[in-house]
Amino acid sequence: MCACRCGIRVHLEDGKLRYIDGNPDHPLNQGVICAKGSSGIMKQFSPARLTQPLRRKVGAERGAAEFEPISWDEAFQVLEDRLREIRSTDPKKFALFTGRDQMQALTGLFARQFGTPNYAAHGGFCSVNMAAGMIYTIGGSFWEFGGPDLERAKLFVMIGTAEDHHSNPMKIAISKFKRAGGRFISVNPIRTGYSAIADEWIPIRPGTDGALLLALIHELIRTGLYDRDFLARYSNAGQLIDADESSDSFGLHAKDDSCPEVNPMFPQNKLWWDRVSDRPVPTHSEGADPKLRGAYTLPDGRKVKPAFELLSERVADCTPEWAAAITGIDADTIRRLALEMGMTARDQKIELPIAWTDSWGQEHSTVTGNPVAFHAMRGLAAHSNGFQTIRALAILMSILGTIDRPGGFRHKAPFPRAIPPSAKPPKRPSDVKANTPLPTVPLGWPASPDDLFIHDDGTPVRLDKGFSWEHPLSVHGLMHNAITNAWRGDPYRIDTLLIFMANMAWNSTMNTSEIRKMLNDKGDDGQYKIPFLVVCDAFQSETTAFADLVLPDTTYLERHDVMSMLDRPISEFSGPMDAVRVPVLPVTGDCKPFQDVLVELASRLKFPAFTQPDGGRKFKDYPDFIINFETEPGSGIGFLAGWRGSDGSKSMQGEPNPNQWEMYAKNNCVFHHELPKSYQYMRNWNKGYMEWAMRTRLRRFGEPILIQLWSEELQSFRSAAQGKRAGRQPPDHLRARIAKHFDPLPFFSLPLETQASDRDKYPLAAVTQRPMAMYHSWDSQNAWLRQIHAHNYLFVNPKVAQAAGVADGGWMWVESQWGKVRCMARYSEAVEPGTVWTWNAIGKAQGAWQLADDANEARRGFLLNHLISEELPAAAGDAGGDGKVSNSDPITGQAGWYDVRVRITPAAAEEAQESWPQFAPMKALPGTKGGARKLWQTFFKGSLNSEPSK
Ligand code: SF4
């Protein structure tokens, strides 16, 4: 049901849904199910279910939720006519933004085939820093892409993680880990969820994790407790970097031009300073061993230093005392933590009798591991300094020698990927052409300014300004700025915005009250500034009220879905794994799976990938598309890797199999390709794995993926900003911002908004966590889960609350420099004193989700988003000029959700005892079920054979 994607069994009685439990034979969750999973029944019986396509009534205002039912034929015709006109004139005027769906390979393909670059999913406002910071450093990341090997780890350090998406597998792994005697440390401002069962909780001030991580690196280098041999061979620690600051090549790897480059995207002719012969040699020369410290002069006179020397210089001043003043963690604790990590890694080594061969042909008789494992997520990511913080984490994990080794961090296919991955975004405005697909994927991985998507004058081509100088590495886009930019017409106006499964008029947006006004705002011509808004969702969210066209989606129990290797599969450490959902219930009312909507529209609009050479449609519907689509004609690679070939006898690659869905269904809906043991570790540099991955097209190139302590990609942007790089140059008002933030080594600075806040006036950091019993806003209508969370409190340390005169359970005002909310306080000693926090997306607008107008969610619940701005004044964002910039990481565009500063004051006794702001009650949309109480009562009575009357 959620992004964890556990296997479930759905039990029916006479065709009616009676019971859901975990599938014990599913490798991911092994039968474990969470509250959300087993309450999926009440999602099905939700009163908020949309059941028919709806069109805003002629003359009705947007936001008033005045709709008339229409047929799918009419809905498709409206969309087809509108989108055909846009595609044949200016495809950029169609924007497709999707939320936490699990079909980004399809939505991305749709956008690419349409020819619009204005496409993104939820990643930019979720945890793109976690993906980008790790992938630009080690070629993989956490959760879907990799994770901690708790089966063999001895020490587990979790940082900035709430009950995140990998919940059931993580719970199973932590429980086994603790029973086996492992030690679990949690670094987090709040002690809930996983942190509550940690052996040690280390509270930290939000946004300061980077300082802690740099101090840990400092300590490990100072004490010599880093894995020198691992770094020398498997990272760029020994590679020589031009250290002559006066040179234009300063900060770039020194290369031997007489050696073959092999692959210009990933050149293999970089240099080491060999400690054996005391001279420069091509990297990984046989018999050579690089110096990691010192400064050297090449025969041509260039001054160079190994990357590790530069890292050591960077952290020289990052002492525990320095970090203590920033993080609130005392220096002795930091020293102890570093010592524990370093000694566990060094003294409790694992040696597995698995022979393997590395990328340079050296044979190893064993795989070794340093059993210190980490897991981190949005607590690190959702800050405007998050990318560099996560680079620091990846480097800490690397110097401990834990990457893709037993007991440390392990990759999951299709990772590791090249650094950076070879897919690039479009490069120039002429890449957007009428009636033509984009030449490349809308979202990719820039390696240098040459890969930005900008006009000749450096201004952005994308609506959200992704891949521009404002946010060069915005690999997941900046969905959180799409509405504001479209409303303002900066960089331009669009015509149609299609939103899928994202509650952009409520909890999925910052600055919620203003965004709601923008969605309704009209220009001088009386037309809406965002002319046409299409919302596809299964439920009556707050956002559906603002739609011109509502498309009713199915639930997860009513449709086919894939968790694909082309997207975000459910792979295990041991090899690729993908999965499907198959429908167990008939479609409710006139709902249609969004995937089918996309396949239908793509066919009607005759996108090349969806059209036969004779002009006929290629795919009947989504299940047919999944079976028959191939990445290139005859590639044998499609959305599903299992049971390929005409009889299902092939895997990973093979011609389409007409019975593929049935074969998945017969096999627990899961396909798992277990790699030989010798391919399961050290995959960045594992010759056998690389060759297999290239054969199966998981990888395009076979060059080893060296860990990047020093990032030449970042340096290339900095060089451009400093005028040292020919070619594309940033606009002058962004030069200083780029030069500062695109540091090739991790550094710490406070988040942008924190720096720009009056911290005497707003002394507290305010953050949210996703509750373990609700999946964002989608469970607000779930009758069972509402019994766990129907309203939320702001949790405050008692000392702080008492000093402010706020009572436990009392009403109070929470103010930031951007806005204020009224909510209830709850005392909690499980939060460090400088932080206040709440569960996200519990508070609701009146009437939304078919909740009663006086429901607790609306009257006692609240949304912190009203306090957060989606933009900062330019100066606060380290940019010049007097405009605004996104409230995001300057590198990736990751939304700075957790950077807001607030103050608390008690509400006056005469004030209303309800949350603020309140909005006019939302009307029920036509076709929503109503009468839910009867349905629920009938469910408990066990007599669902006849539908109850309303
Ligand atoms: S974690 Fe998500 S996928 Fe797993 S059982 Fe719970 S709701 Fe279902």
Tab-separated table of C-alpha atoms and ligand atoms in Angstrom, residues 1-2 4-6 33-34 36-37 167-168, ligand 1:
chain	number	residue	atom	x	y	z
A	1	MET	CA	0.000	0.000	0.000
A	2	CYS	CA	2.813	2.430	0.729
A	4	CYS	CA	7.614	0.102	1.518
A	5	ARG	CA	5.823	-2.281	-0.859
A	6	CYS	CA	5.435	-5.282	1.442
A	33	ILE	CA	2.437	-6.059	8.299
A	34	CYS	CA	1.977	-2.608	9.776
A	36	LYS	CA	-1.589	0.878	7.628
A	37	GLY	CA	-1.301	-2.388	5.773
A	167	SER	CA	9.630	0.275	7.680
A	168	ASN	CA	8.851	-3.433	7.924
B	1	SF4	S1	4.778	-0.670	5.493
B	1	SF4	FE1	3.498	-0.004	3.743
B	1	SF4	S2	3.562	-1.689	2.267
B	1	SF4	FE2	4.278	-2.482	4.272
B	1	SF4	S3	2.456	-3.335	5.287
B	1	SF4	FE3	2.655	-1.212	5.952
B	1	SF4	S4	1.389	-0.043	4.476
B	1	SF4	FE4	1.774	-2.041	3.557
